Coordinates of C-alpha atoms in Angstrom, one line a residue:
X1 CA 23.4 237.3 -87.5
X2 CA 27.1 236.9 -88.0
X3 CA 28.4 239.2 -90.7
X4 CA 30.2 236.1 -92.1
X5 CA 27.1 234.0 -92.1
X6 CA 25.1 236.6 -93.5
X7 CA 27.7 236.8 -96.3
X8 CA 27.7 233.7 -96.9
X9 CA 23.7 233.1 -96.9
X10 CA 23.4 236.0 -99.3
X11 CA 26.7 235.4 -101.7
X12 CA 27.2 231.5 -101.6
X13 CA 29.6 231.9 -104.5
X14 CA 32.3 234.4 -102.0
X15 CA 33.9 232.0 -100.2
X16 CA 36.2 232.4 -97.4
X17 CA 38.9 230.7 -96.1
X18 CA 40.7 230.6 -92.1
X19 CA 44.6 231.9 -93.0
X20 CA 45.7 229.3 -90.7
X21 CA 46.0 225.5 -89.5
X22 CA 45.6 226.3 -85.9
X23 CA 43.2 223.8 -84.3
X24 CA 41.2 226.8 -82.5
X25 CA 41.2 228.9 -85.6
X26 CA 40.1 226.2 -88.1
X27 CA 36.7 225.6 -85.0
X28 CA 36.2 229.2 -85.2
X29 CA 36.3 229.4 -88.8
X30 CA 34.2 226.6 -89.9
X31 CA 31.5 227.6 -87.4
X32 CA 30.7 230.9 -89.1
X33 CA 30.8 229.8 -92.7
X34 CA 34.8 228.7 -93.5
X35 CA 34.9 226.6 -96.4
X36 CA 38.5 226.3 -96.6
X37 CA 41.8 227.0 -94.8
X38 CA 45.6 227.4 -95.7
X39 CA 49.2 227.2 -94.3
X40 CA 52.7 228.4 -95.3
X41 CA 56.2 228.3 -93.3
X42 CA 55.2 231.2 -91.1
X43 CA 52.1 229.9 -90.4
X44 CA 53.4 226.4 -89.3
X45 CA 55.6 228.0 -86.8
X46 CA 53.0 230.4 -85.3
X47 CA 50.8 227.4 -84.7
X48 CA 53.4 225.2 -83.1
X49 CA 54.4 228.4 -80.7
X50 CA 51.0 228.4 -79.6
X51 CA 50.2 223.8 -79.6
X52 CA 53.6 223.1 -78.8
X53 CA 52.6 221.4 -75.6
X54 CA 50.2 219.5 -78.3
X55 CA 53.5 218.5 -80.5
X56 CA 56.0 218.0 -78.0
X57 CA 55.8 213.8 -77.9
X58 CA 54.8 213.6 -81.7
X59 CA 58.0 215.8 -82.7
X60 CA 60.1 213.3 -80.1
X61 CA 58.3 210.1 -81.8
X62 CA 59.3 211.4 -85.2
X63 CA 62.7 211.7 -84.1
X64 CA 63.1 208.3 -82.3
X65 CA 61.0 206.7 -85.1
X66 CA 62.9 208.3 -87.8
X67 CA 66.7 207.9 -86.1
X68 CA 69.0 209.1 -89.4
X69 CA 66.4 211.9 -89.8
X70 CA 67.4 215.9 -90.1
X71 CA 65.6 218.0 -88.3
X72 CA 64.7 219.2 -91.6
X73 CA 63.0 216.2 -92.6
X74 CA 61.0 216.3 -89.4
X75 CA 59.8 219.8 -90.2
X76 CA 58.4 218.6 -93.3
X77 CA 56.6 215.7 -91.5
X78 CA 55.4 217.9 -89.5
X79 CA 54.3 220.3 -91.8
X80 CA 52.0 217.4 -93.6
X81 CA 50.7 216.4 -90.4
X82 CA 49.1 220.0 -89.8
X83 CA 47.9 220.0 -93.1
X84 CA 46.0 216.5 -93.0
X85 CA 44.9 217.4 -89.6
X86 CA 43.3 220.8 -91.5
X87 CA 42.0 217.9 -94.3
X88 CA 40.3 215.9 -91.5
X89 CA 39.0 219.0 -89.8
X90 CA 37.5 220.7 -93.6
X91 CA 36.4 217.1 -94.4
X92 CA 32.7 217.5 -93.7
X93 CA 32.5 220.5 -95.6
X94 CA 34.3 219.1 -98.8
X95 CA 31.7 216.4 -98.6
X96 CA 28.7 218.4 -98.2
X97 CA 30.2 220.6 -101.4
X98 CA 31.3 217.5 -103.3
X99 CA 34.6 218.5 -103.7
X100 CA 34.4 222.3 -104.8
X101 CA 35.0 223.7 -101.0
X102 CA 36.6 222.0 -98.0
X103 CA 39.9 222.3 -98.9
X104 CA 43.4 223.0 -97.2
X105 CA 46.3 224.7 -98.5
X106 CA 50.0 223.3 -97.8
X107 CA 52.8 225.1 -99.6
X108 CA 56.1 223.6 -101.0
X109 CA 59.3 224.4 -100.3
X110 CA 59.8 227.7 -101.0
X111 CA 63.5 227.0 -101.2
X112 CA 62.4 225.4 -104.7
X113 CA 61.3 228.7 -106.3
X114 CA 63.9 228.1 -109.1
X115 CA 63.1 224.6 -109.9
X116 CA 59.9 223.5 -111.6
X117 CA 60.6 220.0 -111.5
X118 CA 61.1 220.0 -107.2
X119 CA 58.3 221.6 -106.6
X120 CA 55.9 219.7 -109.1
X121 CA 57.4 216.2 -107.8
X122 CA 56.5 217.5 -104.1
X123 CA 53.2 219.1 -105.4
X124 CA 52.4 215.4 -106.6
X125 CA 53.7 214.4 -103.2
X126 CA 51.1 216.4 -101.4
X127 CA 48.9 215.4 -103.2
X128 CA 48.9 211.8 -102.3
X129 CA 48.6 212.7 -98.3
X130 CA 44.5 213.2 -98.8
X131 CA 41.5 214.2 -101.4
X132 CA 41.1 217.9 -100.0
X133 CA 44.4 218.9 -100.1
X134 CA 45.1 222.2 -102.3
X135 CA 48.8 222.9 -103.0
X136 CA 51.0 226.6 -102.8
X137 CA 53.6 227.3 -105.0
X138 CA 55.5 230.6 -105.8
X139 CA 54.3 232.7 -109.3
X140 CA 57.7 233.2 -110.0
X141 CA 59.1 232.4 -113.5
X142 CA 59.9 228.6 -113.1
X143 CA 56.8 228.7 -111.3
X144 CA 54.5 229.2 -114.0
X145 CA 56.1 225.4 -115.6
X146 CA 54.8 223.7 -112.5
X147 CA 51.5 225.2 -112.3
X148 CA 50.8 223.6 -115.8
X149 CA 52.7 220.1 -114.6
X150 CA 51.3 219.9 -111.3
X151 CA 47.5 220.3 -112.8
X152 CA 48.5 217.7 -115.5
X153 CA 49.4 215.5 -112.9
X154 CA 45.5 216.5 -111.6
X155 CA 46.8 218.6 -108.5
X156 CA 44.3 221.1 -107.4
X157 CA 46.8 223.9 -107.2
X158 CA 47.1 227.2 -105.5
X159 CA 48.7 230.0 -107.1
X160 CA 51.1 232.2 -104.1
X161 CA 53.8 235.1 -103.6
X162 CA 51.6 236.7 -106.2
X163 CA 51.2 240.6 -106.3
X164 CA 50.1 241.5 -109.7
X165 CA 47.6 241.5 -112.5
X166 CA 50.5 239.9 -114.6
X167 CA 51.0 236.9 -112.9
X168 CA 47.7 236.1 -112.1
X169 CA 47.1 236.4 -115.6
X170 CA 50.2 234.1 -116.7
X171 CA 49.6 231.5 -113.6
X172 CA 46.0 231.3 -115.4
X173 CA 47.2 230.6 -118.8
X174 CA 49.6 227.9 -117.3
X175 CA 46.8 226.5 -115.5
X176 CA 44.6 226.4 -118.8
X177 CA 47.1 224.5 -120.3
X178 CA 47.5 221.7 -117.7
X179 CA 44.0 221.4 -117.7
X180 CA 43.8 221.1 -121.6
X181 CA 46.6 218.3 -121.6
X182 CA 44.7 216.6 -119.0
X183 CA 41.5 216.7 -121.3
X184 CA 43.3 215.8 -124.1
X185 CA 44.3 212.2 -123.0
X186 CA 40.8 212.0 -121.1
X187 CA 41.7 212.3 -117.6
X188 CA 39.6 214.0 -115.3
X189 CA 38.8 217.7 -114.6
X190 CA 36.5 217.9 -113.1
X191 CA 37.4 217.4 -109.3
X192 CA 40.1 219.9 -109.3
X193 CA 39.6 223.3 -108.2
X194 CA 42.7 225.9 -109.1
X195 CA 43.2 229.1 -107.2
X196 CA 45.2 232.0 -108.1
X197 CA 46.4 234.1 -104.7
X198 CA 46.4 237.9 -105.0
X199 CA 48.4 239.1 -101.6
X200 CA 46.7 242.0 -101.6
X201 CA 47.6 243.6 -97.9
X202 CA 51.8 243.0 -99.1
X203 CA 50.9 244.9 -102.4
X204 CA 50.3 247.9 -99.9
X205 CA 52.7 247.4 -97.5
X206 CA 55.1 247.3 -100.6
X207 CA 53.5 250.6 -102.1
X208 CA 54.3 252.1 -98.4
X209 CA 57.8 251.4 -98.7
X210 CA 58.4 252.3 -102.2
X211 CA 56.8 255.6 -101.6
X212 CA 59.1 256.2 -98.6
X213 CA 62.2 255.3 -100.8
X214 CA 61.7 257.4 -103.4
X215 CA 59.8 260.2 -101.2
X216 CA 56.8 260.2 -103.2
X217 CA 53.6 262.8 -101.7
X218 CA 50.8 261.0 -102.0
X219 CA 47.4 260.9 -100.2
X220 CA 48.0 258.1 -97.7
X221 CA 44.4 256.6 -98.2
X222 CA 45.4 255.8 -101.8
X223 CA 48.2 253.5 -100.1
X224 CA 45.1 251.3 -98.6
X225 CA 43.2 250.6 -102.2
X226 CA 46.6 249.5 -104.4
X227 CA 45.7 245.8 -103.3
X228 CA 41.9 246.1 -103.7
X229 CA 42.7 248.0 -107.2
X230 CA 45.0 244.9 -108.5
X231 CA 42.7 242.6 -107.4
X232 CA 39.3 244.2 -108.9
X233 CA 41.3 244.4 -112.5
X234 CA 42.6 240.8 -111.9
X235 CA 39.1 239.6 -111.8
X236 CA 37.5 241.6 -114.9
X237 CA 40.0 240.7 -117.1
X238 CA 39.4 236.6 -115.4
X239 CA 35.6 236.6 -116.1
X240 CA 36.0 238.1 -119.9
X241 CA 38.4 235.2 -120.6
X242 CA 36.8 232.1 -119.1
X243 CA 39.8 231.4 -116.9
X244 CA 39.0 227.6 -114.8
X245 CA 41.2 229.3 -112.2
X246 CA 39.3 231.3 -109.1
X247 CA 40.8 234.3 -107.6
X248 CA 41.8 234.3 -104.0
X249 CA 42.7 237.6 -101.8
X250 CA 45.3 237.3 -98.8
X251 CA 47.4 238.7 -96.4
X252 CA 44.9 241.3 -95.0
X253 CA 45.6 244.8 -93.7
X254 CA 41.9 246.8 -93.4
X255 CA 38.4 246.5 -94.0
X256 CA 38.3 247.2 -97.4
X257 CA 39.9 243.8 -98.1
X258 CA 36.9 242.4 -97.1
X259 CA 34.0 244.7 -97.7
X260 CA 35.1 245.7 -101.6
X261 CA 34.8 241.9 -102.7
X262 CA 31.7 240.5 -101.4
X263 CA 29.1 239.3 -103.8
X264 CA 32.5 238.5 -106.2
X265 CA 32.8 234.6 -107.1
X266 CA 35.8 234.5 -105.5
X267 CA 38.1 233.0 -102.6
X268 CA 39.3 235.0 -99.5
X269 CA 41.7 233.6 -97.1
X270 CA 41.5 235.6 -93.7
X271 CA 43.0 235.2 -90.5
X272 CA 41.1 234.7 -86.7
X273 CA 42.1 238.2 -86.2
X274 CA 40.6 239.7 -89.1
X275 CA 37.2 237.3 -88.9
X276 CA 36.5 238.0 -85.5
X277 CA 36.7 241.6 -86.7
X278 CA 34.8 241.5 -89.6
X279 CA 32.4 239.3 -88.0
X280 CA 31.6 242.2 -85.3
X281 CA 31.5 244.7 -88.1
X282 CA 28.8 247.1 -89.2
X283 CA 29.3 246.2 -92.7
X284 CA 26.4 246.5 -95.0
X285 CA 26.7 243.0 -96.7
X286 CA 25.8 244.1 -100.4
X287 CA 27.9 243.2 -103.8
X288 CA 30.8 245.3 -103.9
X289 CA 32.7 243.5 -106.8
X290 CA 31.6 245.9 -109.2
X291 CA 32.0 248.8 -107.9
X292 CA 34.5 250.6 -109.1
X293 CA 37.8 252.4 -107.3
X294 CA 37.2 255.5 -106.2
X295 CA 39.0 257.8 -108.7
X296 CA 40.3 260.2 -106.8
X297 CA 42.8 256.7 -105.1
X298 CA 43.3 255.5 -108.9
X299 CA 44.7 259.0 -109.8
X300 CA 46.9 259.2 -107.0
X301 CA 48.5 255.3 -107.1
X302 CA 49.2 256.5 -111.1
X303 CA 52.3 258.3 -109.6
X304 CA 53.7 255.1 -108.4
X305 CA 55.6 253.0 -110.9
X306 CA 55.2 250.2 -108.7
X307 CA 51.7 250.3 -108.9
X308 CA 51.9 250.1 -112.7
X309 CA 53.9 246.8 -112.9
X310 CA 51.2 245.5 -110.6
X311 CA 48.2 246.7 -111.9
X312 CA 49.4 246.9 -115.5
X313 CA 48.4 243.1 -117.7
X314 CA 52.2 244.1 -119.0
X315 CA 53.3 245.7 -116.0
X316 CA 56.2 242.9 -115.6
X317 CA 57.7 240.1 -117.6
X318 CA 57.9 236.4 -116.0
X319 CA 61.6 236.9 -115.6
X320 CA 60.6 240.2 -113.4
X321 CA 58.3 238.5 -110.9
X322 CA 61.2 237.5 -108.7
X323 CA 62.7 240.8 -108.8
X324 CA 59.9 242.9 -107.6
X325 CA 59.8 244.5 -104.0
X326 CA 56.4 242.4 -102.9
X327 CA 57.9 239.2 -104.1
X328 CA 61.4 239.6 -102.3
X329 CA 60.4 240.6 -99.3
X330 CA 57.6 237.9 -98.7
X331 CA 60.2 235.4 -99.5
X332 CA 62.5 236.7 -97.0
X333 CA 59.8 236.6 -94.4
X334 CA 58.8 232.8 -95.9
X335 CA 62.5 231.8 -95.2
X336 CA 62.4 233.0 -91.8
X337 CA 59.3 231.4 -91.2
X338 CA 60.8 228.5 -92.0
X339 CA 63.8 228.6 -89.7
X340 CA 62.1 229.7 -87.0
X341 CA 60.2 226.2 -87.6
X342 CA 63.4 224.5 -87.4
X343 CA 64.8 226.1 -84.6
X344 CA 61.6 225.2 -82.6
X345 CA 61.8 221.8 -83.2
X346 CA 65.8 221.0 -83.1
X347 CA 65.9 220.9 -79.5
X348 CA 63.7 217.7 -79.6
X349 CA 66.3 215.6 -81.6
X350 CA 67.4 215.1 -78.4
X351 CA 64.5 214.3 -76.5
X352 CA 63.2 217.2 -74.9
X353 CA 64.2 220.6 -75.1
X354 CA 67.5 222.1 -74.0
X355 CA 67.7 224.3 -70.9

């Protein structure tokens, strides 16, 4: 049997998600157990590298259709029209679920990380373009204001650029506040389904770089467990406080980003890369959740400061999310994303590409 199916037969409450809108990826996912997908500025350009044939007349029809557009505005169109192709695609599964699964992630503009207000008013915006759509935003400090607006508007939200026990734990509160306000003027719950994104493989590629600037010794398998260590604390503290909100792991690196979370009641998002190797894995497929970090990895990530203000509930303040390595550097790499998306599609404004 498929690994993923055989997760997913014997933990129906892990769920996993394809880390893309790709047409092939999303066929590949859903036929060994997907229940969900997501997309970001880097992701939308790696997919329209690899359709563009696919895109070519739709991007030239949005162009002659829209003719005082910017090639910004056609990005954006573009960018919904991956994600309710995704909707379409995840549909049967949201229906056989009734709403819990089946969902597709589309992210805001990142460029809005400073402003609640934008990125709630777009959030609502998204929300509008179909029933199983699932919105991104940024955990940064005005973040954590439209978390609880967009859920008070009754946006199913998705919690991103997160790399820490703190602002999982703040996005969470947030959350439980929308929620409440929603449920305090009698408006319904109870088809919305919040997620709170742990990047766990950027937590450890930030670990590797820290350790490197400030020419740390440490055992280089501890550098592999710093996301899986964040994420197992995350949850614990989750389930002893009733949080509505599900944890989601992300951006993966090695097999432990897989193996140490299945039997949890939790979200992965994974790309094709990673299934297909998972899926032709020896994995034992056995709960893992639990089980505790080894030790002798815990004692060794203790020397890293950087480990603390992730791991640590306290380890950073709101006005600290935006300043931390993880969180910087993933938005640098969410801005290029982006322009690379632009730059693909400019040429088109003409008409076809340039030579």
């Amino acid at each position: 049997m498929s690994k993923m199916l055989e997760m997913k037969a014997k933990f129906p409450n892990t769920h996993f998600w394809v880390d893309s809108c790709a047409k092939a990826d999303l066929e590949y996912g859903i036929g060994i157990g997907a229940v969900g997908a997501t997309t970001n500025p880097v992701i939308v350009s790696q997919v329209l590298q690899r359709e563009l044939p696919e895109w070519e007349d739709t991007i030239r029809g949005l162009f002659a259709d829209h003719p005082t557009a910017t090639e910004d505005d056609v990005a954006w169109m573009l960018i919904e029209m991956m994600g309710v192709r995704g909707c379409e695609m995840l549909r049967p599964v949201y229906e056989e679920e009734k709403g819990t699964c089946g969902k597709i992630s589309i992210q805001t503009n990142i460029k809005y990380y400073h402003d609640w207000e934008k990125m709630a008013d777009q959030a609502a915006h998204f929300n509008t373009l179909a029933p199983n759509i699932q919105v991104k935003m940024p955990i940064s400090e005005a973040g954590l204001k439209a978390f609880e607006e967009a859920t008070y508007r009754g946006v199913s939200v998705n919690a991103t650029v997160s790399f820490s026990v703190a602002q999982a734990v703040q996005v969470a509160e947030a959350i439980e506040r929308g929620l409440k306000r929603r449920e305090a003027e009698g408006l319904d719950t109870a088809h919305m389904t919040p997620i709170c994104t742990i990047m766990i493989g950027r937590i450890d590629d930030w670990l590797k770089k820290a350790v490197a600037r400030d020419s740390v010794a440490i055992h280089p398998e501890a550098l592999e467990w710093g996301g899986v260590a964040v994420f197992k604390k995350a949850y614990k503290i989750f389930n002893e406080r009733g949080y509505r909100t599900r944890l989601l792991t992300a951006a993966y690196r090695n097999l432990h980003h897989w193996e140490e979370f299945i039997g949890g009641d939790v979200s992965m998002t994974i790309t094709a890369k990673y299934l297909k190797i998972f899926d032709n894995s020896n994995v034992e497929i056995r709960n893992t959740m639990d089980d505790p970090v080894p030790a002798c990895w815990l004692e060794e990530l203790d020397k890293l400061p950087d480990f603390h203000r992730a791991y640590d509930e306290d380890g950073m303040t709101p006005a600290e999310f935006e300043h931390y390595g993880a969180f910087i550097n993933t938005l640098e790499g969410f801005f290029k994303g982006y322009d690379t998306l632009v730059q693909l599609i400019r040429p088109y404004q003409f008409g076809s590409p340039l030579k």
